[in-house]
PDB file of C-alpha atoms in Angstrom:
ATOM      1  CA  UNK A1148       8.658 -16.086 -10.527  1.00 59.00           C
ATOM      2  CA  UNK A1149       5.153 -16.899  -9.753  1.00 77.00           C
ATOM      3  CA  UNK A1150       5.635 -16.835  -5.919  1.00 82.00           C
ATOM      4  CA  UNK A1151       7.335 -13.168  -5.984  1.00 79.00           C
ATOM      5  CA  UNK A1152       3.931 -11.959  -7.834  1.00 81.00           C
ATOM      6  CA  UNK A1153       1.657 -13.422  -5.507  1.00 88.00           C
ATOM      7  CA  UNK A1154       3.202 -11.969  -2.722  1.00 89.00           C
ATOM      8  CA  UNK A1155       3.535  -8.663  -4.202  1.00 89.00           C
ATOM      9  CA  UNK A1156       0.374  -8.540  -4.796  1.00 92.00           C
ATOM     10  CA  UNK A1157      -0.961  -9.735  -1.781  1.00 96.00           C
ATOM     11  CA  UNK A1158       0.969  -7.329   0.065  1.00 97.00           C
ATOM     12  CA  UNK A1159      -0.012  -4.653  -2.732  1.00 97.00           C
ATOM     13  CA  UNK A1160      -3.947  -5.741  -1.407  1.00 97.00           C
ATOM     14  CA  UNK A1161      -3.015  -5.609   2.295  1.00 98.00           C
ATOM     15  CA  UNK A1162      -1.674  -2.112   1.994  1.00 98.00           C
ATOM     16  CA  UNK A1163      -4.720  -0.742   0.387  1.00 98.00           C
ATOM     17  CA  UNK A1164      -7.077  -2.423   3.291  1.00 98.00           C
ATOM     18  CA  UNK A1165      -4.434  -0.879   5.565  1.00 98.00           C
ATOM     19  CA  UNK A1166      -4.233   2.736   4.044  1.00 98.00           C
ATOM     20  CA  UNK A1167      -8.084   2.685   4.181  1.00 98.00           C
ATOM     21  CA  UNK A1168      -8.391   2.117   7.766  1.00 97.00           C
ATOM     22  CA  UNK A1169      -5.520   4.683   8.607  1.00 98.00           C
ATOM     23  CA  UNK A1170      -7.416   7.525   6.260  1.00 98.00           C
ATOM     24  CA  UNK A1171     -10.673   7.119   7.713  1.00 98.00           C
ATOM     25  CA  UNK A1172      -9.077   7.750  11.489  1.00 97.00           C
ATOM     26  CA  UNK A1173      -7.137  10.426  10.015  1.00 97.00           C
ATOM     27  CA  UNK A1174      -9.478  11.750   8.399  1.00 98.00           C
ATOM     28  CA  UNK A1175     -11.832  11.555  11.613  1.00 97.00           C
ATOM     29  CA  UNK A1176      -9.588  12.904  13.256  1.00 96.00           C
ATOM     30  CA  UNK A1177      -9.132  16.140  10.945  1.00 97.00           C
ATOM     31  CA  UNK A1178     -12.512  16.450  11.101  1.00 97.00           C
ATOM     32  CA  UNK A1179     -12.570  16.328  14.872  1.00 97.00           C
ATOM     33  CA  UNK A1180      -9.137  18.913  15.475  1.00 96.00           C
ATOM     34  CA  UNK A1181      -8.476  20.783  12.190  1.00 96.00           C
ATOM     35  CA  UNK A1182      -4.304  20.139  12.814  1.00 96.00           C
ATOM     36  CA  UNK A1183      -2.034  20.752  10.299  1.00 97.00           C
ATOM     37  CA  UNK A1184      -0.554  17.340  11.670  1.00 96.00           C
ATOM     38  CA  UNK A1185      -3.329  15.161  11.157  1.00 96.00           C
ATOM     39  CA  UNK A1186      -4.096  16.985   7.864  1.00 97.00           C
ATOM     40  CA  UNK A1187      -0.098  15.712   6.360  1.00 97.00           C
ATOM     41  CA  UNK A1188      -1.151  12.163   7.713  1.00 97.00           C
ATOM     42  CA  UNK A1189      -4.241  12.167   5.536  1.00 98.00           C
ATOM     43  CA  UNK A1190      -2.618  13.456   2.885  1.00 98.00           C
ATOM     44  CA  UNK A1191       0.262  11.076   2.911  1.00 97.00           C
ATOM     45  CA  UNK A1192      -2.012   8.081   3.556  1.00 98.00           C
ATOM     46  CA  UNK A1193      -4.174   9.154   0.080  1.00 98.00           C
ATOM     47  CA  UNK A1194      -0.879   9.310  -2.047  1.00 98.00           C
ATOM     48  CA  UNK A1195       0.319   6.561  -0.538  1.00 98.00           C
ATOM     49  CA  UNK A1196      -3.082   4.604  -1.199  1.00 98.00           C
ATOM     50  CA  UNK A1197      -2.809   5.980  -4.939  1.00 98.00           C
ATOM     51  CA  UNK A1198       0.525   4.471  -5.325  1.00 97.00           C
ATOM     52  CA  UNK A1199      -0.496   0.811  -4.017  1.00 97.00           C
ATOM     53  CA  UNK A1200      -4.114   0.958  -5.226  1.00 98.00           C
ATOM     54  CA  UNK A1201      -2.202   1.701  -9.278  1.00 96.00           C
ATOM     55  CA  UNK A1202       0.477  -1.316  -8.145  1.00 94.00           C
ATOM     56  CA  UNK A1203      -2.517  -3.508  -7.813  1.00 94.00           C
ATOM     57  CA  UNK A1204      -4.390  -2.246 -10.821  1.00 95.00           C
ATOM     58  CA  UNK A1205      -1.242  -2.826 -12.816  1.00 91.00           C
ATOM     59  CA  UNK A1206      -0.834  -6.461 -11.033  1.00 89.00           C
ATOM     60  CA  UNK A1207      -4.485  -7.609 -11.442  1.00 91.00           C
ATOM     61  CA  UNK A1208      -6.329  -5.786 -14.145  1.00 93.00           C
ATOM     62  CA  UNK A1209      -4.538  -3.933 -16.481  1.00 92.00           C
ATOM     63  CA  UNK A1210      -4.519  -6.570 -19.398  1.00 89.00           C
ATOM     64  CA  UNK A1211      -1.071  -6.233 -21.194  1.00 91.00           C
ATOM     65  CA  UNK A1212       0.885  -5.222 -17.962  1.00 85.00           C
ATOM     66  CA  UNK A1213      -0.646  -7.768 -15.882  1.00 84.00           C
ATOM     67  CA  UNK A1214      -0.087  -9.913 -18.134  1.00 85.00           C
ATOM     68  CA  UNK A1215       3.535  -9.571 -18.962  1.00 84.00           C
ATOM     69  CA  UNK A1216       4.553  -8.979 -14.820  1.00 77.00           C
ATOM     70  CA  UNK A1217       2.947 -12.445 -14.530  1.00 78.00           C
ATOM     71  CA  UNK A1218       5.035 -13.309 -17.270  1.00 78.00           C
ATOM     72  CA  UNK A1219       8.781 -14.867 -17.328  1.00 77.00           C
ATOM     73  CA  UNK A1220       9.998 -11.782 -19.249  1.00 82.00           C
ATOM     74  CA  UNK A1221      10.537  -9.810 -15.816  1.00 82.00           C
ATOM     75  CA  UNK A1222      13.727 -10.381 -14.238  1.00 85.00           C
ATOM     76  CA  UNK A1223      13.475 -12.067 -11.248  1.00 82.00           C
ATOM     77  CA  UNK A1224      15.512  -9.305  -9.344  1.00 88.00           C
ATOM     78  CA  UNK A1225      13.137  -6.932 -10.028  1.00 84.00           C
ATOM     79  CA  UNK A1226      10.212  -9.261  -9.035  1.00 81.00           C
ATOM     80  CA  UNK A1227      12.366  -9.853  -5.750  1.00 87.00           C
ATOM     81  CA  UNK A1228      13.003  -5.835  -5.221  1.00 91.00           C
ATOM     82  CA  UNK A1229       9.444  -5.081  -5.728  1.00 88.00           C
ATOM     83  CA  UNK A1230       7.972  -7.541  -3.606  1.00 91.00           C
ATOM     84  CA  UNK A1231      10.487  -6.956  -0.937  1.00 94.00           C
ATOM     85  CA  UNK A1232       9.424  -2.808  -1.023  1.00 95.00           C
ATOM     86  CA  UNK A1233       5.556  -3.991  -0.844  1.00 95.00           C
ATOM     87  CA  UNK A1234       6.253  -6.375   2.072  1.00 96.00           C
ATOM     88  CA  UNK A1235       8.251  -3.834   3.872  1.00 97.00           C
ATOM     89  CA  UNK A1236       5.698  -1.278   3.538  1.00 97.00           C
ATOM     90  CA  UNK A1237       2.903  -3.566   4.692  1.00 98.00           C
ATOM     91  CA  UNK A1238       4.975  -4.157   7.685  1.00 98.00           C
ATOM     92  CA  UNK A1239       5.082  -0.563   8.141  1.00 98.00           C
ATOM     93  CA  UNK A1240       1.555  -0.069   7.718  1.00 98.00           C
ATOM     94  CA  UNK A1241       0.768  -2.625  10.180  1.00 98.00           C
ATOM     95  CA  UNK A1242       3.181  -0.705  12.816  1.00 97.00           C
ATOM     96  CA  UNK A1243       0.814   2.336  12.181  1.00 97.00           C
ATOM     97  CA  UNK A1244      -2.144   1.103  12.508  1.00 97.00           C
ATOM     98  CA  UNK A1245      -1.408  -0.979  15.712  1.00 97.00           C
ATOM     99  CA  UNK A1246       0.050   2.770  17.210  1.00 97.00           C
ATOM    100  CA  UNK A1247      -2.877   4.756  15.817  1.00 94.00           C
ATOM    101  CA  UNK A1248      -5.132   2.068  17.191  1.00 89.00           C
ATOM    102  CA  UNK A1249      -3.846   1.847  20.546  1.00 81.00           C
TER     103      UNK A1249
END
């Protein structure tokens, strides 16, 4: 159980660090052209930040539910299905930024 939390929340980290980098070259971007475009990428990077910056709240800080995911009382399927959504997302992320980047 132990290694599905530590990857979900190392992937949960990752995709924060990501999702800040894409939003600030969105965001310069917006600045720069005024699209509606780049506007709906900013906007889905900052709900998609609040989503994984609360996952990582909830996985590191929050004392009773950090405490009980790093418990045994989760299932391990779910542990399994959640880490497996924040992996695939981080290897999503990194597909953006390499393409904005480039």
């Amino acid at each position: 159980m132990g290694l599905w939390f530590d990857v979900a929340r190392v992937s949960a980290g990752l995709n924060v660090a990501l999702l800040l980098a894409l939003v600030w070259v969105w965001g310069r971007n917006y600045l720069q052209f005024r699209s509606k475009h780049t506007l709906g990428l900013v906007m889905f990077g900052g709900f998609l930040l609040g989503e994984n910056a609360l996952a990582l709240y909830i996985y590191l800080v929050d004392p009773m539910l950090s405490a009980w995911f790093a418990s045994e009382a989760v299932p391990s399927v779910a542990w399994r299905a959640m880490m497996a959504l924040h992996l695939l997302q981080t290897v999503g992320l990194v597909f953006l930024v390499w393409i904005t980047w480039d």
